[in-house]
JSON list of C-alpha atoms in Angstrom, two decimals:
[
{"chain": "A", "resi": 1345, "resn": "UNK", "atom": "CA", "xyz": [0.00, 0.00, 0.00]},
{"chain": "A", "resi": 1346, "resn": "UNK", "atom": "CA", "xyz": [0.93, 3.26, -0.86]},
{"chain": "A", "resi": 1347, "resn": "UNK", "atom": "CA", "xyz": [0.80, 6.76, 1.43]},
{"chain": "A", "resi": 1348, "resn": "UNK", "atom": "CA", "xyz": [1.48, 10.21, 1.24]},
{"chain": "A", "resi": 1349, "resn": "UNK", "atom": "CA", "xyz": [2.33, 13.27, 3.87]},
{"chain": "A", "resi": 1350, "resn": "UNK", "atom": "CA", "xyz": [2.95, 16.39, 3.49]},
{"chain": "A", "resi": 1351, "resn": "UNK", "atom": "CA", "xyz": [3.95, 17.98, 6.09]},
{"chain": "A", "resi": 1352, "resn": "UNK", "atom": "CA", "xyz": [2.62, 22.07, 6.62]},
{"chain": "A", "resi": 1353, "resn": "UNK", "atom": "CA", "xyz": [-0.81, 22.05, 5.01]},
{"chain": "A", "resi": 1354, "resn": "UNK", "atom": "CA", "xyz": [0.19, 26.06, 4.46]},
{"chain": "A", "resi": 1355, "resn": "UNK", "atom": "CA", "xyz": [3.11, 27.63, 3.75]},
{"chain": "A", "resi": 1356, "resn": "UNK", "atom": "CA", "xyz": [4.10, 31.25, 3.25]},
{"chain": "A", "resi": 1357, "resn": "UNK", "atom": "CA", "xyz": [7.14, 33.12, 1.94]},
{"chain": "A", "resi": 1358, "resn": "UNK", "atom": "CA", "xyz": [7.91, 36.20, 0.11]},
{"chain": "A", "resi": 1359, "resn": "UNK", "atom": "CA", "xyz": [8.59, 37.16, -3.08]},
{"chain": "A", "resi": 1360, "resn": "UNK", "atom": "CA", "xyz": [12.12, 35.94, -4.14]},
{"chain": "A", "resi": 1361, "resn": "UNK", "atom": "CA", "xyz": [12.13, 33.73, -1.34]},
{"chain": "A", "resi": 1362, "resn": "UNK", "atom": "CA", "xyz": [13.04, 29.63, -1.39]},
{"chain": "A", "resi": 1363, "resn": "UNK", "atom": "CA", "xyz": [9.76, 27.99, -1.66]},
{"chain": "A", "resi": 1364, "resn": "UNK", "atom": "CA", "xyz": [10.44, 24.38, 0.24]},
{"chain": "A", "resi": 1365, "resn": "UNK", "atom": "CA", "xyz": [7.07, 21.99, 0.66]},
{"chain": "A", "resi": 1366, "resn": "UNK", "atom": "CA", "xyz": [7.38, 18.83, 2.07]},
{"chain": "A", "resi": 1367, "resn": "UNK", "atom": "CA", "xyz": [6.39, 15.23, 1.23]},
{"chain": "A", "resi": 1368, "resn": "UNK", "atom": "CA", "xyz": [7.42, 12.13, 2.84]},
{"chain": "A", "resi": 1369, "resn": "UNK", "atom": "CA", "xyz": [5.56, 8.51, 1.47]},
{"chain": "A", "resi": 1370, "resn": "UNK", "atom": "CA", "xyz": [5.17, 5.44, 2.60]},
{"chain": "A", "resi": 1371, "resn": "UNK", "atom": "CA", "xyz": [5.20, 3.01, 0.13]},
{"chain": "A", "resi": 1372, "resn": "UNK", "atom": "CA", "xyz": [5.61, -0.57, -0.31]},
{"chain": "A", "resi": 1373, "resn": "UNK", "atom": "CA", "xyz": [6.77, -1.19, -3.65]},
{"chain": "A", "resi": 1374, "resn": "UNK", "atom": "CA", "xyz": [9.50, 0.94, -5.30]},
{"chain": "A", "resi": 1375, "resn": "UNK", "atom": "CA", "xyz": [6.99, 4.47, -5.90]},
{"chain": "A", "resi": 1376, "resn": "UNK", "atom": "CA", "xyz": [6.63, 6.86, -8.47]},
{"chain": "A", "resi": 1377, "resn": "UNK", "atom": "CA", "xyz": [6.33, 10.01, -7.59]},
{"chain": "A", "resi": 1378, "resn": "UNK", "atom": "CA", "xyz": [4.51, 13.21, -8.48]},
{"chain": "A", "resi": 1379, "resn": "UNK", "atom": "CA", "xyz": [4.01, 16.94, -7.89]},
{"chain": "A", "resi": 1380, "resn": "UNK", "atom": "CA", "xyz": [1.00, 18.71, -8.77]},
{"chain": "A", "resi": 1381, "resn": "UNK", "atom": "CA", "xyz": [-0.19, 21.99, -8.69]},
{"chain": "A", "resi": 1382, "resn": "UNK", "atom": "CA", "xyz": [-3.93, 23.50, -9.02]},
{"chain": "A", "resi": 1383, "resn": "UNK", "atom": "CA", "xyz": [-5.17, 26.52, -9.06]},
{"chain": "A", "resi": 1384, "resn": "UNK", "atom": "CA", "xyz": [-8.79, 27.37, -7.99]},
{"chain": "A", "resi": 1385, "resn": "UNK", "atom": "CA", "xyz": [-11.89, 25.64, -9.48]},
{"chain": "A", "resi": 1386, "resn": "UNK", "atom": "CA", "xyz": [-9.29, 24.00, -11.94]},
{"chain": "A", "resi": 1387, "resn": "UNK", "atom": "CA", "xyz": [-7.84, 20.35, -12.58]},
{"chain": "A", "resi": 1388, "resn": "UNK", "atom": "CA", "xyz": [-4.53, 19.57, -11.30]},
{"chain": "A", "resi": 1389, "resn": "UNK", "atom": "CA", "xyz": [-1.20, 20.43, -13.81]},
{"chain": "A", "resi": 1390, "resn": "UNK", "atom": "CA", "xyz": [2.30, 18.37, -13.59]},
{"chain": "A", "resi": 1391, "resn": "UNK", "atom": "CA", "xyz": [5.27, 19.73, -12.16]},
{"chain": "A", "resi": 1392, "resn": "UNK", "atom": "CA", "xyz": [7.88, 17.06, -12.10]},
{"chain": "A", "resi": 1393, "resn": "UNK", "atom": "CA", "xyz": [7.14, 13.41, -11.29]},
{"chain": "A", "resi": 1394, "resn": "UNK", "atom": "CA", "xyz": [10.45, 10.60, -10.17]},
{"chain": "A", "resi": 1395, "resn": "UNK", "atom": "CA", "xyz": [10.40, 7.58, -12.29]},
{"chain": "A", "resi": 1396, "resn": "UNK", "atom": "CA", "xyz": [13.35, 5.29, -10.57]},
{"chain": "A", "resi": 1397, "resn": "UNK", "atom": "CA", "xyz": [15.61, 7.68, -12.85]},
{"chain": "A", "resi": 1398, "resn": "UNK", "atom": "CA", "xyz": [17.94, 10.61, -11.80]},
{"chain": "A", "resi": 1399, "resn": "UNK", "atom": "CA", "xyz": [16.70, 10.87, -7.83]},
{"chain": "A", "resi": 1400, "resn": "UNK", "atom": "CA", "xyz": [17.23, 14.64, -8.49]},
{"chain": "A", "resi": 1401, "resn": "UNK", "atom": "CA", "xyz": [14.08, 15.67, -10.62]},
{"chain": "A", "resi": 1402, "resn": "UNK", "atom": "CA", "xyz": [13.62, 19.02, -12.59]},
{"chain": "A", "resi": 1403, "resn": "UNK", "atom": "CA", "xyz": [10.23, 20.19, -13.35]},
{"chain": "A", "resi": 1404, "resn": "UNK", "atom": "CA", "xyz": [8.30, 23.37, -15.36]},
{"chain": "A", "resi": 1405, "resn": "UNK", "atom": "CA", "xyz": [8.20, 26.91, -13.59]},
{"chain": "A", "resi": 1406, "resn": "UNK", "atom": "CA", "xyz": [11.64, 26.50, -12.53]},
{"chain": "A", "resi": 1407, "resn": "UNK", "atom": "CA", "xyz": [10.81, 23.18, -9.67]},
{"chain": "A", "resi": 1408, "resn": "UNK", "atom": "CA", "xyz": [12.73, 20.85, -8.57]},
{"chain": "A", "resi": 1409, "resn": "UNK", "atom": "CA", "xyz": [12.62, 17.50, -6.47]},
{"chain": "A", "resi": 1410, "resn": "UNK", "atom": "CA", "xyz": [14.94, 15.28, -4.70]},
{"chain": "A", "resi": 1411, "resn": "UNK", "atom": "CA", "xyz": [14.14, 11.52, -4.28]},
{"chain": "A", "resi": 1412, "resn": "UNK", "atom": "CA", "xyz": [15.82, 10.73, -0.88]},
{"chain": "A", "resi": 1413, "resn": "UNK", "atom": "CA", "xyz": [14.72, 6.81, -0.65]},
{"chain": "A", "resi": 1414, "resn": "UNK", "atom": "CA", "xyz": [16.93, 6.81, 3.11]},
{"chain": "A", "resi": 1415, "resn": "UNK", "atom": "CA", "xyz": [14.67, 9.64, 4.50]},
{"chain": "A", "resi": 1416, "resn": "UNK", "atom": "CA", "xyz": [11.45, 8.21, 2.35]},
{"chain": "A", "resi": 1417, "resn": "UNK", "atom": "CA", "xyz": [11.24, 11.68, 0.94]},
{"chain": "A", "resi": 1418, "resn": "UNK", "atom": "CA", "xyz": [10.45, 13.90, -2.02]},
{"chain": "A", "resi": 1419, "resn": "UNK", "atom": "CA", "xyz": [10.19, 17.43, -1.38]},
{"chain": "A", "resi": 1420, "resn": "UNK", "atom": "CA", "xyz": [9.63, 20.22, -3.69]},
{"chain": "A", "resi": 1421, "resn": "UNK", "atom": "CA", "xyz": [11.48, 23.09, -4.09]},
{"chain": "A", "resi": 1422, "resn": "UNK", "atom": "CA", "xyz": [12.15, 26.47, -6.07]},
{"chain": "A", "resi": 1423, "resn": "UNK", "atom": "CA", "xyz": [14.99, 28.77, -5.69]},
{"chain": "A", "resi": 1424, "resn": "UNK", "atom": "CA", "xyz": [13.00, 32.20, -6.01]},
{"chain": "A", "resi": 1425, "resn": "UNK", "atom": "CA", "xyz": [8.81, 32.32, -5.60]},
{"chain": "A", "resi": 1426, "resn": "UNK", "atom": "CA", "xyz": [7.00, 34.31, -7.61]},
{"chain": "A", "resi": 1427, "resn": "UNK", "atom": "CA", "xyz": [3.41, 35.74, -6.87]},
{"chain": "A", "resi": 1428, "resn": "UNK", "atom": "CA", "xyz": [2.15, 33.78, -9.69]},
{"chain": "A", "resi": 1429, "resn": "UNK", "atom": "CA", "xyz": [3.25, 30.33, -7.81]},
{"chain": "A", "resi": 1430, "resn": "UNK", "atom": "CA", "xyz": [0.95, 30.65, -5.08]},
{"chain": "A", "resi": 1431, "resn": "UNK", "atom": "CA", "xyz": [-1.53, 28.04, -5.52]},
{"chain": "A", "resi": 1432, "resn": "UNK", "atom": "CA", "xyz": [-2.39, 24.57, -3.69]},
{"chain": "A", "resi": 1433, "resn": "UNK", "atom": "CA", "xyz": [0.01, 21.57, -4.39]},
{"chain": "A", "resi": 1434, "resn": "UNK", "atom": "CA", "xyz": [-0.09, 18.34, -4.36]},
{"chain": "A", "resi": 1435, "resn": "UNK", "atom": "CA", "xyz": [2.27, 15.47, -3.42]},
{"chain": "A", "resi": 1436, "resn": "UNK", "atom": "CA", "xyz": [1.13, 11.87, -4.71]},
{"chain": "A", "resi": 1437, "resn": "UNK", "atom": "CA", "xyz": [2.45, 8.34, -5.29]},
{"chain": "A", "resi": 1438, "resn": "UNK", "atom": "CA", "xyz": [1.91, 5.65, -6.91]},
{"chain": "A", "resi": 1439, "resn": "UNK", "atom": "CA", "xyz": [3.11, 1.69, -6.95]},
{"chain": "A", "resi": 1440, "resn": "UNK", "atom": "CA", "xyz": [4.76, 0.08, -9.83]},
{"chain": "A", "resi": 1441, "resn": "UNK", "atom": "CA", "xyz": [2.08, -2.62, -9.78]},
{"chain": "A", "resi": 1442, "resn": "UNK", "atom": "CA", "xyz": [-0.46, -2.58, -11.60]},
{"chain": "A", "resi": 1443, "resn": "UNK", "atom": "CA", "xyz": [-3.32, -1.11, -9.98]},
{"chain": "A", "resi": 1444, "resn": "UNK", "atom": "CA", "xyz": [-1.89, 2.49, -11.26]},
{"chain": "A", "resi": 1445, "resn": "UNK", "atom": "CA", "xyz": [-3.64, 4.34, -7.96]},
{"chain": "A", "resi": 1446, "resn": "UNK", "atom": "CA", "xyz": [-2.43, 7.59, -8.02]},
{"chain": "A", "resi": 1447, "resn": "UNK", "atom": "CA", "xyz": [-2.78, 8.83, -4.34]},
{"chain": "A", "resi": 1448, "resn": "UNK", "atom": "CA", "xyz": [-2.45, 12.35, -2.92]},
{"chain": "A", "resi": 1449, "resn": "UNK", "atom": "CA", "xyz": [-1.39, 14.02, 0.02]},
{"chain": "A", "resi": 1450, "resn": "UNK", "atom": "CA", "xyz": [-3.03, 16.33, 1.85]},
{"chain": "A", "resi": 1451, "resn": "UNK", "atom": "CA", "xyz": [-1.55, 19.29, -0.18]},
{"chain": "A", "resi": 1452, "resn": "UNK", "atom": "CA", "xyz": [-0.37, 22.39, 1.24]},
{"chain": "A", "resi": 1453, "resn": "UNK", "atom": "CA", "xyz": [-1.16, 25.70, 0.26]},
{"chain": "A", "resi": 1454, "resn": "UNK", "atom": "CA", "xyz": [1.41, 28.25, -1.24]},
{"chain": "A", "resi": 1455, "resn": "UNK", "atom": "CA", "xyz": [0.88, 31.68, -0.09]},
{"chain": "A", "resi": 1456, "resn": "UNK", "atom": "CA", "xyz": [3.55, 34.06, -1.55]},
{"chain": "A", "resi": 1457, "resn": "UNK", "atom": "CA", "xyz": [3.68, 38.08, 0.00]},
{"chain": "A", "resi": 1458, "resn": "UNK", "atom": "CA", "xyz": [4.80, 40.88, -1.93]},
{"chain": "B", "resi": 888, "resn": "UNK", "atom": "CA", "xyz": [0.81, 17.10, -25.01]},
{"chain": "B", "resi": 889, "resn": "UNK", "atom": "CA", "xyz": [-2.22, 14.58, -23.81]},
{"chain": "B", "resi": 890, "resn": "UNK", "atom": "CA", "xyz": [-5.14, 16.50, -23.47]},
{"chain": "B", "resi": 891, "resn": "UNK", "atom": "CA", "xyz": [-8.27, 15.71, -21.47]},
{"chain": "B", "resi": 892, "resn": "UNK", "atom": "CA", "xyz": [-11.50, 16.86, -21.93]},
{"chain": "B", "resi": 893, "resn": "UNK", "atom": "CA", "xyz": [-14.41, 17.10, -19.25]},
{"chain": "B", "resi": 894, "resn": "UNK", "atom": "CA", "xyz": [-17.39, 18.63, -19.44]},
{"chain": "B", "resi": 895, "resn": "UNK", "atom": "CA", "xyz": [-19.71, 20.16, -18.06]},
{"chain": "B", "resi": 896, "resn": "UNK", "atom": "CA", "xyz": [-17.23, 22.74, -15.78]},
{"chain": "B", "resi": 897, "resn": "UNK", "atom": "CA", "xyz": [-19.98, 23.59, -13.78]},
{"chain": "B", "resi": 898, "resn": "UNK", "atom": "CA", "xyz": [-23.49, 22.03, -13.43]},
{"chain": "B", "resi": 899, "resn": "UNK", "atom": "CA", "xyz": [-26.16, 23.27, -11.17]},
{"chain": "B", "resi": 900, "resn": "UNK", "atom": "CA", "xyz": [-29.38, 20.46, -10.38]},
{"chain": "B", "resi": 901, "resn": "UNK", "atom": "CA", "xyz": [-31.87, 20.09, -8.08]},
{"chain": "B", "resi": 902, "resn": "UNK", "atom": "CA", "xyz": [-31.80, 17.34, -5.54]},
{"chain": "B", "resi": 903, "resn": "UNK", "atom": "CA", "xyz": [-33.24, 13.83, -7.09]},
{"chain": "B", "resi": 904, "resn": "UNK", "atom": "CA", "xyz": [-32.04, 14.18, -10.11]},
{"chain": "B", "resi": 905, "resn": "UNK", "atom": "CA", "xyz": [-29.31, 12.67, -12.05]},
{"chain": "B", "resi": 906, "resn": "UNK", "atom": "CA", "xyz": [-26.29, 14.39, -13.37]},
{"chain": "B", "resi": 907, "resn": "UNK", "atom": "CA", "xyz": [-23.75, 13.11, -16.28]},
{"chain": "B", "resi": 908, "resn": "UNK", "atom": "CA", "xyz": [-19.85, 14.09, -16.40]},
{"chain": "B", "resi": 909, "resn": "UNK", "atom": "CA", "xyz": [-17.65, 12.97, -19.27]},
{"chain": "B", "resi": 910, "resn": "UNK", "atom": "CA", "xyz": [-14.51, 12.86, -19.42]},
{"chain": "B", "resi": 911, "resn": "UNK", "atom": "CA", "xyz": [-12.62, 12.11, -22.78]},
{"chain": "B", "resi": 912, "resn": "UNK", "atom": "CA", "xyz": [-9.17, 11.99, -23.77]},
{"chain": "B", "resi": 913, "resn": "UNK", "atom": "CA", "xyz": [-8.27, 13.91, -26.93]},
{"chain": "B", "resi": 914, "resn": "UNK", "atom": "CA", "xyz": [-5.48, 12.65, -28.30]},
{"chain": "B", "resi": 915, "resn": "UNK", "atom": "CA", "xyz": [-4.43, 9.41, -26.87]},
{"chain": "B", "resi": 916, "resn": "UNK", "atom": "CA", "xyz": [-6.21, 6.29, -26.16]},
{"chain": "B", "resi": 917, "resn": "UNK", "atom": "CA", "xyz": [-6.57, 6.21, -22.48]},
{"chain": "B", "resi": 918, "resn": "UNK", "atom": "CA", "xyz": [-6.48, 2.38, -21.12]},
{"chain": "B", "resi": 919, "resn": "UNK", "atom": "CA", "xyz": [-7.57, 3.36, -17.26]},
{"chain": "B", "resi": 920, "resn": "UNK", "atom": "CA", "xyz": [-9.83, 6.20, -16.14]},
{"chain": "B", "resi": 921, "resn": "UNK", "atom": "CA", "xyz": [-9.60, 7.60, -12.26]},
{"chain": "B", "resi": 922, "resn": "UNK", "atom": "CA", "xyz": [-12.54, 9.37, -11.17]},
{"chain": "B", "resi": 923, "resn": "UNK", "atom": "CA", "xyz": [-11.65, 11.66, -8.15]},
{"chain": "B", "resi": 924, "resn": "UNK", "atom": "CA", "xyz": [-13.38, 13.64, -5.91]},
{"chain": "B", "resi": 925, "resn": "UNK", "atom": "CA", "xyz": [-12.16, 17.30, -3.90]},
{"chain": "B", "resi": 926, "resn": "UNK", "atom": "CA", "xyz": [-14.22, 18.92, -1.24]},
{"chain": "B", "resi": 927, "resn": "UNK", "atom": "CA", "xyz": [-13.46, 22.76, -0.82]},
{"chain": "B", "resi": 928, "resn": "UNK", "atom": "CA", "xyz": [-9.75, 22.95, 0.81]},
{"chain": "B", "resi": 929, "resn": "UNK", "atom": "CA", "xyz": [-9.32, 19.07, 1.02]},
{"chain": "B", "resi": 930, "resn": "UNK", "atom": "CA", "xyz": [-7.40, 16.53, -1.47]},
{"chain": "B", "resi": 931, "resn": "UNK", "atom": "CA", "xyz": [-8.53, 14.61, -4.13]},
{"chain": "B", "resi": 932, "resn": "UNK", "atom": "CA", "xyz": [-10.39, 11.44, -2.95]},
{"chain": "B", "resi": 933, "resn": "UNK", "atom": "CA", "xyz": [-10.29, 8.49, -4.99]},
{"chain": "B", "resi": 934, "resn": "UNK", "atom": "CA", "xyz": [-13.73, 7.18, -6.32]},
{"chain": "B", "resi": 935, "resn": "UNK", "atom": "CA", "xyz": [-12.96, 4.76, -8.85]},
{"chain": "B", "resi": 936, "resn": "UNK", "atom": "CA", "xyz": [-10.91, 3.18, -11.28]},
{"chain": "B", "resi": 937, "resn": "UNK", "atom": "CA", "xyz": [-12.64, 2.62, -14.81]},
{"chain": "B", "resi": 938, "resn": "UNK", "atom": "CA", "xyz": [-11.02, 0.03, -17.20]},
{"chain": "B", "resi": 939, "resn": "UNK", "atom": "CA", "xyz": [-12.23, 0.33, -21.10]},
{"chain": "B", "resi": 940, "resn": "UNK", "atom": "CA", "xyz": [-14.98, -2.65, -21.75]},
{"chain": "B", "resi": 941, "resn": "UNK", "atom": "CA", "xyz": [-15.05, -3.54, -17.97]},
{"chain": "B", "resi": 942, "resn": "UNK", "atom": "CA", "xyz": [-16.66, -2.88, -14.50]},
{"chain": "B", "resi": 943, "resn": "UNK", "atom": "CA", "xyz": [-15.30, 0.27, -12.57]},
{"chain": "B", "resi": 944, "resn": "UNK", "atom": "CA", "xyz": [-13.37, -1.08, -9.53]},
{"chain": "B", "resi": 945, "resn": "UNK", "atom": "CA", "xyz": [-14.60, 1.30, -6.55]},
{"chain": "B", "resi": 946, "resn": "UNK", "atom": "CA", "xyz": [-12.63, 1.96, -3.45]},
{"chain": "B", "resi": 947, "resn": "UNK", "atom": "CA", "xyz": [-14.34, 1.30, -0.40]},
{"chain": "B", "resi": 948, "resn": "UNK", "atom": "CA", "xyz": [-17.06, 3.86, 1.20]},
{"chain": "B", "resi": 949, "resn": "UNK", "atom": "CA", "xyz": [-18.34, 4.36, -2.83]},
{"chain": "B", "resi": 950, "resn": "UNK", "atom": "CA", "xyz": [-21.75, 3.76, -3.84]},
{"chain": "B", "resi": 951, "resn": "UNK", "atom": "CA", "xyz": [-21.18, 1.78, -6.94]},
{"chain": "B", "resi": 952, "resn": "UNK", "atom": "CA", "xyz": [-25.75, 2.80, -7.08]},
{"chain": "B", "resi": 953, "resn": "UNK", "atom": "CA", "xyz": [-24.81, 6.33, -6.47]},
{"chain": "B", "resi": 954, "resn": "UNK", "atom": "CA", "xyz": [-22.01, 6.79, -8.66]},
{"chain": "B", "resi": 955, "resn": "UNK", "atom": "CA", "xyz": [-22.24, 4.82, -12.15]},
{"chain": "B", "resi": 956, "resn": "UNK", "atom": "CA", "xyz": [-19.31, 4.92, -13.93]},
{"chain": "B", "resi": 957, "resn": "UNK", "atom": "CA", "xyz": [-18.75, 3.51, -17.51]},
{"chain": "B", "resi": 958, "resn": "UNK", "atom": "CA", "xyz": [-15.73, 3.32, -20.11]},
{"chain": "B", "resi": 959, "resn": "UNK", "atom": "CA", "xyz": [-17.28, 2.04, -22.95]},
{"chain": "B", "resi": 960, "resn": "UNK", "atom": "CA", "xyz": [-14.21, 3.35, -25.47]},
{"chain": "B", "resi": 961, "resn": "UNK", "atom": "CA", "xyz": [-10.60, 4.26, -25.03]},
{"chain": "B", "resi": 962, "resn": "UNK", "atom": "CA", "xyz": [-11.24, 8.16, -25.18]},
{"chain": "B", "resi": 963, "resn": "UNK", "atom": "CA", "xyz": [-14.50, 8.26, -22.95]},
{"chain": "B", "resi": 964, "resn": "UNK", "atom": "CA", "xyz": [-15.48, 7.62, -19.57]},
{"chain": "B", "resi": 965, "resn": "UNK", "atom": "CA", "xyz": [-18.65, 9.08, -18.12]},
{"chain": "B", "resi": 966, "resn": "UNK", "atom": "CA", "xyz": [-19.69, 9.48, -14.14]},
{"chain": "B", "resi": 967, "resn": "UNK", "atom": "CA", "xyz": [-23.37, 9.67, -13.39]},
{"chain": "B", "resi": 968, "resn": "UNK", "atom": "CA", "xyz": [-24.75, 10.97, -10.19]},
{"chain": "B", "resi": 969, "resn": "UNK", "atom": "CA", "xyz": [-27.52, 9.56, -9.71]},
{"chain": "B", "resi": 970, "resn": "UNK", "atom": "CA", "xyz": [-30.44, 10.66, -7.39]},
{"chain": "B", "resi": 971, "resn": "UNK", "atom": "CA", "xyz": [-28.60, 13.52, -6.31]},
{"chain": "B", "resi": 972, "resn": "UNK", "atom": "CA", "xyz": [-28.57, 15.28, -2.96]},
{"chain": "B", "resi": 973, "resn": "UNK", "atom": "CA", "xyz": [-27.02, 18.29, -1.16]},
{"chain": "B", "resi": 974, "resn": "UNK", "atom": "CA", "xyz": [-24.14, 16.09, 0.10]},
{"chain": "B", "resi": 975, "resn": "UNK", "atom": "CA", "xyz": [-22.62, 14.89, -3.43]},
{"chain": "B", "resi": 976, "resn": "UNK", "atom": "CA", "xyz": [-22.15, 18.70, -4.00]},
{"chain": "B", "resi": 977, "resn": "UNK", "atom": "CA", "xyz": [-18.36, 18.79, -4.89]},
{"chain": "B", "resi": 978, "resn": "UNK", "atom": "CA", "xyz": [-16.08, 19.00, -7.11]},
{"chain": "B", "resi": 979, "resn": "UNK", "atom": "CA", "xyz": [-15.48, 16.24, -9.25]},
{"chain": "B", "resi": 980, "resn": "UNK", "atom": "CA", "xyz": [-12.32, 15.14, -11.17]},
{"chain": "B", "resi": 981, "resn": "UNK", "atom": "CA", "xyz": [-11.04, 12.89, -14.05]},
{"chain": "B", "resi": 982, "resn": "UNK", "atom": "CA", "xyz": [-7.92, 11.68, -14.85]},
{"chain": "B", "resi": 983, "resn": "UNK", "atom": "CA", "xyz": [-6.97, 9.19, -17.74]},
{"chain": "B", "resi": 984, "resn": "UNK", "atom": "CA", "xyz": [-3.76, 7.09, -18.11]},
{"chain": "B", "resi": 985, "resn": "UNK", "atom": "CA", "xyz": [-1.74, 6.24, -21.35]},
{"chain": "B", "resi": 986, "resn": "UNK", "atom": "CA", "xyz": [1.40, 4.41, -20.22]},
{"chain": "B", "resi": 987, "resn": "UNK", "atom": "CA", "xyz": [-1.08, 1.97, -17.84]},
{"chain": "B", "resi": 988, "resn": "UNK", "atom": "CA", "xyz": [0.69, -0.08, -15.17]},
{"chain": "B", "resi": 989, "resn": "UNK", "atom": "CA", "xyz": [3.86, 2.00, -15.47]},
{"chain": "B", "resi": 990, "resn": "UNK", "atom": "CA", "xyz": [2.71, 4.81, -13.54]},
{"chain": "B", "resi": 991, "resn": "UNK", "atom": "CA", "xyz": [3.27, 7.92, -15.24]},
{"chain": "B", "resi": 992, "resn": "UNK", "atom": "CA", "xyz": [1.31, 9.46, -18.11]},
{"chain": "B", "resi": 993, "resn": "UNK", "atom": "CA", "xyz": [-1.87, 10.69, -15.91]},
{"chain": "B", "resi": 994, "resn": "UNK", "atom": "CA", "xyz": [-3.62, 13.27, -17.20]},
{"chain": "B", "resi": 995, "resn": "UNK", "atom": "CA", "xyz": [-6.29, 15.32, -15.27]},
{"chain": "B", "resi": 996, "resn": "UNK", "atom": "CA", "xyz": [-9.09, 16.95, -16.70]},
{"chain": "B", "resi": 997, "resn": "UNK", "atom": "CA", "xyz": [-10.42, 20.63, -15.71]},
{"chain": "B", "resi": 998, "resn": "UNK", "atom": "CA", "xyz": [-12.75, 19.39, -12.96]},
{"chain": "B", "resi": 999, "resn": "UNK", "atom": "CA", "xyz": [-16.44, 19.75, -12.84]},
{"chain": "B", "resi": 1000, "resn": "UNK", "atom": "CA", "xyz": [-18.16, 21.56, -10.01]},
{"chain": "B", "resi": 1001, "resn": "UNK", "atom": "CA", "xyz": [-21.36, 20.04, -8.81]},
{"chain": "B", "resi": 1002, "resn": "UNK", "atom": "CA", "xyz": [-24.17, 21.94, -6.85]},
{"chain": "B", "resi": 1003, "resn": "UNK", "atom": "CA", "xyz": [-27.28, 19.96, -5.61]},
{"chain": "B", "resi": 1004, "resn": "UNK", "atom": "CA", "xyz": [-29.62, 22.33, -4.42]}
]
């Protein structure tokens, strides 16, 4: 079975600022994981997603991920927010079996201040 | 890139009635369909998991009465809610898969927002 936590369900920095949101699975099969962010009343858009490739993972809008498999991690990060990244993301795994779940985190809200 | 349709974005009905979301995939034949569902400020729950030609497999707490779900072709998948009430007011959300078991290749469409009043 497959989990997912993210860890701050909001998060707020400023303008420029690192942007660093959390995720931490639980998973019992080697997991793919994925990155998603949505913006209000809308479907959910791909930022990066870890395949068993290159544990470091470089996404659109300037993201990025590390696949830590010793700390059972995958958190997302950007080097410089930007007003239009504040939105609500979402953290989500899925096994390499084949029921193809995908299965989200809580998600955690971006808030970025002037 | 993979596009997926869904439509309606918005649908307004009043409570006992039935309401039908579809959900196609534009350009790519989409073996598996996930049908999610997002309550304001919450994640995306899992509803079912629709396999072209086949029964949707629901995940537990579903009302496979309440919720029909059919995938009669590799580009469409339709949810009907049927005998709808207050509660099922949500939004509602579709996602299709093209590289099915590997795990990547999903897809989400725009959502549909449900009100039951």
């Amino acid at each position: 079975a497959q989990s997912v936590t993210q860890l701050g369900s909001h998060v707020s920095v400023s303008e420029g600022a690192l942007v660093l949101l959390r995720c931490n699975y639980s998973s019992s099969v080697p997991p793919y994981l994925f990155w998603y962010v949505q913006y209000p009343n809308q479907g959910l858009q791909l930022l990066l997603k870890y395949t068993s490739a290159a544990t470091l993972v470089k996404g659109i809008n300037g993201f990025e991920a590390e696949f830590k498999k010793s700390e059972t991690s995958f958190h997302l990060t950007k080097p410089s927010a930007h007003m239009s990244d504040a939105a609500e993301y979402f953290c989500a795994v899925s096994g390499s079996g084949n029921t193809g779940k995908l299965i989200f985190g809580q998600g955690t809200t971006l808030q970025v201040k002037p | 890139g993979a596009v997926v349709s869904q439509h309606p974005s918005w649908v307004i009905c009043k409570s006992g009635t039935s309401v039908k979301i579809e959900c196609r995939s534009l350009d790519f034949q989409a073996t598996t369909m996930f049908w999610y569902r997002q309550f304001p400020k919450q994640s995306l729950m899992l509803m079912a998991t629709s396999n072209e030609g086949s029964k949707a497999t629901y995940e537990q707490g579903v009302e496979k009465d309440k919720f029909l779900i059919n995938h009669a072709s590799l580009t469409l998948s339709t949810l009907t809610v049927t005998s709808a009430h207050p509660e099922d007011s949500s939004f509602y959300i579709c996602s299709a898969v093209s590289d099915f078991p590997r795990g990547y290749g999903y897809t989400f469409g725009s959502g549909t927002r449900l009100t039951v009043v």
